[in-house]
Amino acid sequence: MEHNKPIVVSLGEILWDMLPSGKRAGGAPVNFTYHATKHGADGYSISAVGEDPFGDELAQAVQQTGIKSILQRNAYPTGRAEVALIDGIPEWTIVKNVAWDHITLTEELIELVQQADAICFGSLACRSQESHDTIIALLQHARRDSLRYYDINIRGDHYSKELIDEQLRLATVFKVNDEELVLLRTLFGLSGSDEEVCTWFMNTYNLDYLILTAGAEYSTIWSKNGEHSTINTPKVQVADTIGAGDSFSGAFTMGILQGASLRDAHKVAVNTAAFVCTNDGAWPAYPEQIEDYIGEQGL
C-alpha cells in the first residue's frame, strides 16, 4: 500500500452492463474507486466475480484501469445488468443471485477496511443476506475516524426502510439524488422543503455531510458545522451520464481527505462529473492534468 496516499475502499457490486453496443464493465462501487484513484487515492474495490470467462474478463478490465481490488471468485455467475429497449427507452434488469451477492467475510477484507481512510457503500449490494452481512460487518470494523460514504443508489426494488436506516447509522456522508429523496419522504413519512428533509437526515443520523444531487440542474452539500454549498451543474455536451454520480463521489471524497474546503471539494466533484458526462462510459481516460481541466470550467 502506498502510505503517502489516502486509502479508499469500495464495497459491493461489480458487473457487466449489457448494452446494445456491447458489454461494458461497471458497478457504482468500482466506478467510485476508479475516480478516487484518479484523484490521488490508493484505491481498492472489494467484490466478487464468477469462475467463468466473464469473471476472467472483468478482473482483467479492473486491473487494466489501475484499480486495486480483492475480487473473490465463487461458483455463481459473474454479475450483469441486461438492458431492453422498450419504445426506445432503456429498462435495466440487474440479474439476481450472481457472484457479488455472495461476498464472504475474510480476515483479508477486515484488515484492508481497518486501514481505510474512506469507505464507499450503497444499498444494491445488500439485497442478498450474505453480502449484506459481510458489508455491515466490514463497516463495523472501520476506524472511527474513517469517512464512510453512503451513496444510496437505489435500483429497482432492492431496498427497504430498514436497510436504509441500518446503513445510515454506519455512515458519515450520505449522497442522495432528487428522485431518491422523493422516495425517502414516503418511506420515512417526511414533509417540508428539500432542505428541511435533508436537515432531518443530517440530525437524525449525526452525519458529517449530506449531498443532494439534481442531475443537470444543481447539487447542494450540507456539512455538520452548518456550512453549505450549492453549485449549478455545468452545461456540457453529454455523451452519456454513466458513472457521473460515482465520479462526483470519488472526487468529493478525495477533496475532503486531502484537506480541501467544502466549496473547493464540491467544485472539483461537479467538474469531474461534467467531464465524465462528455465521455462514453464510467471509466474515461483522464486528461494529463485533471486539475487543469476542472480549473478551465471556471466555477
Coordinates of C-alpha atoms in Angstrom, one line a residue:
M1 CA 0.0 0.0 0.0
E2 CA 1.2 3.5 -0.8
H3 CA 1.0 5.0 2.7
N4 CA 1.6 8.6 1.4
K5 CA -1.8 8.4 -0.3
P6 CA -5.3 8.1 1.4
I7 CA -6.5 4.5 1.3
V8 CA -10.0 4.4 -0.2
V9 CA -12.1 1.2 -0.4
S10 CA -15.4 0.5 -2.0
L11 CA -17.7 -2.4 -1.1
G12 CA -20.3 -4.0 -3.4
E13 CA -21.4 -4.9 -6.9
I14 CA -19.2 -5.3 -10.0
L15 CA -20.9 -6.4 -13.2
W16 CA -21.1 -6.2 -16.9
D17 CA -23.6 -3.7 -18.3
M18 CA -25.0 -5.5 -21.4
L19 CA -25.6 -2.5 -23.7
P20 CA -26.9 -2.6 -27.2
S21 CA -23.4 -1.6 -28.3
G22 CA -21.8 -4.4 -26.3
K23 CA -20.8 -5.2 -22.7
R24 CA -19.2 -2.6 -20.5
A25 CA -17.6 -3.1 -17.1
G26 CA -19.3 -1.2 -14.3
G27 CA -20.9 -1.1 -10.9
A28 CA -21.2 2.0 -8.7
P29 CA -18.6 1.0 -6.1
V30 CA -15.9 0.2 -8.6
N31 CA -16.7 3.3 -10.5
F32 CA -16.2 5.3 -7.3
T33 CA -12.8 3.6 -6.7
Y34 CA -11.7 4.4 -10.3
H35 CA -12.3 8.1 -9.8
A36 CA -10.9 8.3 -6.3
T37 CA -7.8 6.7 -7.7
K38 CA -7.5 9.2 -10.5
H39 CA -7.7 11.9 -7.8
G40 CA -4.8 10.5 -5.8
A41 CA -6.2 7.7 -3.7
D42 CA -4.6 4.3 -3.1
G43 CA -8.0 2.8 -4.2
Y44 CA -9.3 -0.7 -3.7
S45 CA -12.5 -2.4 -4.8
I46 CA -14.0 -5.3 -2.8
S47 CA -16.4 -7.5 -4.7
A48 CA -16.8 -11.0 -6.3
V49 CA -16.9 -12.4 -9.8
G50 CA -17.7 -15.9 -11.0
E51 CA -15.4 -18.7 -12.0
D52 CA -16.3 -18.1 -15.7
P53 CA -15.0 -16.3 -18.7
F54 CA -17.0 -13.2 -17.9
G55 CA -15.3 -13.2 -14.5
D56 CA -11.8 -13.5 -16.0
E57 CA -12.5 -10.6 -18.4
L58 CA -14.0 -8.4 -15.6
A59 CA -11.0 -9.0 -13.3
Q60 CA -8.7 -8.1 -16.2
A61 CA -10.7 -5.0 -17.1
V62 CA -10.4 -3.7 -13.5
Q63 CA -6.6 -4.4 -13.3
Q64 CA -6.0 -2.6 -16.6
T65 CA -7.6 0.6 -15.2
G66 CA -5.1 0.7 -12.3
I67 CA -7.7 -0.1 -9.7
K68 CA -6.5 -2.4 -7.0
S69 CA -9.1 -5.0 -6.0
I70 CA -9.9 -8.0 -3.9
L71 CA -12.3 -9.9 -6.2
Q72 CA -13.4 -13.1 -4.7
R73 CA -14.1 -16.0 -7.1
N74 CA -17.1 -18.2 -6.5
A75 CA -19.4 -20.7 -8.2
Y76 CA -22.1 -18.1 -9.0
P77 CA -22.2 -16.4 -12.4
T78 CA -20.5 -13.1 -12.9
G79 CA -22.8 -10.1 -12.4
R80 CA -24.5 -8.5 -15.3
A81 CA -27.3 -6.0 -16.0
E82 CA -29.4 -6.6 -19.0
V83 CA -30.9 -3.7 -20.9
A84 CA -34.0 -3.9 -23.0
L85 CA -35.3 -1.1 -25.2
I86 CA -39.0 -0.5 -24.6
D87 CA -40.3 2.1 -27.1
G88 CA -36.7 3.3 -27.3
I89 CA -36.4 3.8 -23.6
P90 CA -33.8 1.5 -21.8
E91 CA -35.0 -0.6 -19.0
W92 CA -32.4 -2.3 -16.8
T93 CA -32.7 -5.7 -15.2
I94 CA -30.0 -6.5 -12.7
V95 CA -29.6 -10.2 -12.7
K96 CA -30.1 -11.8 -9.3
N97 CA -28.1 -14.5 -7.4
V98 CA -24.8 -13.6 -9.0
A99 CA -21.2 -13.7 -7.7
W100 CA -21.4 -10.3 -5.9
D101 CA -24.4 -11.4 -4.0
H102 CA -22.1 -13.8 -2.2
I103 CA -19.2 -11.7 -0.9
T104 CA -17.6 -13.6 2.0
L105 CA -16.2 -12.1 5.2
T106 CA -12.5 -12.8 5.4
E107 CA -9.6 -11.6 7.6
E108 CA -8.1 -10.1 4.4
L109 CA -11.1 -7.9 3.9
I110 CA -11.2 -6.9 7.6
E111 CA -7.6 -5.9 7.6
L112 CA -8.0 -3.7 4.5
V113 CA -11.1 -1.9 5.8
Q114 CA -9.4 -1.3 9.1
Q115 CA -6.7 0.7 7.2
A116 CA -9.1 2.7 5.1
D117 CA -9.4 6.4 5.3
A118 CA -12.7 6.3 3.4
I119 CA -15.1 3.5 2.5
C120 CA -17.9 3.7 -0.1
F121 CA -21.0 1.5 0.0
G122 CA -24.6 1.5 -1.3
S123 CA -27.9 -0.3 -1.0
L124 CA -27.8 -2.6 -4.0
A125 CA -25.1 -5.0 -2.8
C126 CA -27.1 -5.6 0.4
R127 CA -30.0 -7.1 -1.5
S128 CA -28.7 -10.6 -0.6
Q129 CA -28.2 -11.8 3.0
E130 CA -24.7 -13.0 2.5
S131 CA -23.2 -9.8 1.0
H132 CA -25.4 -7.7 3.4
D133 CA -23.9 -9.4 6.4
T134 CA -20.4 -9.1 5.0
I135 CA -20.7 -5.4 4.2
I136 CA -22.3 -4.5 7.5
A137 CA -19.6 -6.4 9.4
L138 CA -16.8 -4.6 7.4
L139 CA -18.3 -1.2 8.2
Q140 CA -18.4 -2.1 11.9
H141 CA -14.6 -2.8 11.6
A142 CA -13.9 0.6 10.1
R143 CA -11.9 3.1 12.0
R144 CA -14.0 5.6 14.0
D145 CA -12.3 8.5 12.1
S146 CA -12.9 7.0 8.6
L147 CA -15.1 8.7 6.1
R148 CA -18.0 6.3 5.4
Y149 CA -19.7 7.4 2.2
Y150 CA -23.2 6.0 1.7
D151 CA -24.4 6.6 -1.9
I152 CA -27.8 5.1 -1.6
N153 CA -28.0 4.4 -5.3
I154 CA -31.5 2.9 -5.3
R155 CA -32.1 0.3 -8.1
G156 CA -35.4 -1.4 -8.8
D157 CA -36.9 -2.9 -5.6
H158 CA -33.5 -3.7 -4.0
Y159 CA -34.1 -1.6 -0.8
S160 CA -36.1 -1.2 2.3
K161 CA -36.6 1.4 5.0
E162 CA -34.9 -1.0 7.5
L163 CA -31.9 -1.4 5.3
I164 CA -31.5 2.3 4.7
D165 CA -31.8 3.1 8.4
E166 CA -29.2 0.4 9.2
Q167 CA -26.8 1.8 6.6
L168 CA -27.3 5.4 7.6
R169 CA -26.4 4.6 11.2
L170 CA -23.0 3.4 9.9
A171 CA -22.4 6.4 7.5
T172 CA -20.7 9.8 8.0
V173 CA -21.6 11.0 4.5
F174 CA -25.0 10.5 2.7
K175 CA -25.4 11.1 -1.0
V176 CA -29.0 11.1 -2.5
N177 CA -30.4 12.4 -5.7
D178 CA -33.7 14.3 -6.1
E179 CA -35.7 11.3 -7.3
E180 CA -34.5 9.2 -4.4
L181 CA -35.3 12.0 -2.0
V182 CA -39.0 11.8 -3.1
L183 CA -39.0 8.1 -2.3
L184 CA -37.3 8.7 1.1
R185 CA -40.0 11.2 2.0
T186 CA -42.6 8.5 1.6
L187 CA -40.6 5.8 3.3
F188 CA -39.8 7.9 6.4
G189 CA -43.0 9.9 6.4
L190 CA -41.3 13.3 6.0
S191 CA -42.7 16.6 4.7
G192 CA -41.3 20.1 4.2
S193 CA -38.8 21.6 1.8
D194 CA -35.9 19.5 0.4
E195 CA -33.6 21.4 2.8
E196 CA -35.8 20.6 5.8
V197 CA -35.8 16.9 4.8
C198 CA -32.1 16.8 4.3
T199 CA -31.5 18.6 7.6
W200 CA -33.7 15.9 9.3
F201 CA -31.4 13.2 7.9
M202 CA -28.3 15.1 9.0
N203 CA -29.5 15.5 12.5
T204 CA -31.2 12.1 12.9
Y205 CA -28.1 10.2 11.8
N206 CA -25.4 12.6 13.0
L207 CA -23.9 12.9 9.5
D208 CA -20.8 15.0 8.7
Y209 CA -22.1 15.7 5.2
L210 CA -25.3 15.3 3.1
I211 CA -25.1 15.6 -0.6
L212 CA -28.2 16.2 -2.7
T213 CA -27.7 16.0 -6.5
A214 CA -30.3 17.1 -9.0
G215 CA -28.9 15.9 -12.3
A216 CA -28.5 18.6 -14.9
E217 CA -29.8 21.3 -12.5
Y218 CA -27.6 21.6 -9.4
S219 CA -26.1 19.9 -6.4
T220 CA -26.1 21.0 -2.7
I221 CA -23.8 19.8 0.1
W222 CA -24.5 20.5 3.8
S223 CA -21.9 20.0 6.4
K224 CA -22.2 19.3 10.1
N225 CA -20.7 22.7 11.0
G226 CA -23.6 24.5 9.4
E227 CA -21.8 25.3 6.1
H228 CA -23.4 24.5 2.8
S229 CA -22.5 24.8 -0.9
T230 CA -24.8 24.9 -3.9
I231 CA -23.4 24.8 -7.5
N232 CA -25.3 24.7 -10.7
T233 CA -24.5 21.8 -12.9
P234 CA -22.2 22.9 -15.8
K235 CA -23.8 22.7 -19.3
V236 CA -21.7 20.3 -21.4
Q237 CA -22.2 18.2 -24.5
V238 CA -23.3 14.9 -22.9
A239 CA -22.1 11.7 -24.4
D240 CA -23.7 9.6 -21.6
T241 CA -24.2 10.0 -17.9
I242 CA -23.0 6.5 -16.9
G243 CA -20.8 6.8 -13.8
A244 CA -21.2 10.6 -13.4
G245 CA -22.6 10.4 -9.9
D246 CA -19.9 7.9 -8.9
S247 CA -17.2 10.2 -10.2
F248 CA -18.7 13.1 -8.2
S249 CA -18.5 10.9 -5.1
G250 CA -14.9 9.8 -5.7
A251 CA -13.7 13.3 -6.4
F252 CA -15.5 14.8 -3.4
T253 CA -14.2 12.1 -1.0
M254 CA -10.6 12.8 -2.1
G255 CA -11.1 16.5 -1.8
I256 CA -12.2 16.2 1.8
L257 CA -9.4 13.6 2.6
Q258 CA -6.8 16.0 1.2
G259 CA -8.0 18.9 3.3
A260 CA -9.9 20.9 0.7
S261 CA -12.6 23.3 1.9
L262 CA -16.2 22.2 1.4
R263 CA -16.6 24.6 -1.5
D264 CA -13.4 23.5 -3.3
A265 CA -14.2 19.8 -2.8
H266 CA -17.6 20.4 -4.2
K267 CA -16.2 22.3 -7.3
V268 CA -13.9 19.5 -8.1
A269 CA -16.7 17.0 -7.8
V270 CA -19.0 18.9 -10.0
N271 CA -16.4 19.5 -12.7
T272 CA -15.2 15.9 -12.6
A273 CA -18.8 14.7 -13.1
A274 CA -19.2 17.1 -16.0
F275 CA -16.0 15.8 -17.6
V276 CA -17.3 12.2 -17.3
C277 CA -20.6 13.1 -19.0
T278 CA -18.6 14.3 -22.0
N279 CA -17.1 10.8 -22.5
D280 CA -18.5 7.4 -23.2
G281 CA -18.7 5.1 -20.1
A282 CA -17.8 5.4 -16.5
W283 CA -14.1 5.0 -16.8
P284 CA -12.8 7.6 -19.3
A285 CA -9.1 8.3 -19.5
Y286 CA -8.4 11.5 -17.6
P287 CA -6.5 14.4 -19.2
E288 CA -2.8 14.6 -18.2
Q289 CA -3.7 17.2 -15.6
I290 CA -7.3 16.8 -14.4
E291 CA -6.7 19.9 -12.3
D292 CA -6.2 22.0 -15.4
Y293 CA -9.4 20.6 -17.0
I294 CA -11.5 21.3 -14.0
G295 CA -9.9 24.7 -13.5
E296 CA -11.0 25.7 -17.0
Q297 CA -14.6 25.1 -16.1
G298 CA -14.5 28.4 -14.3
L299 CA -16.6 27.6 -11.2

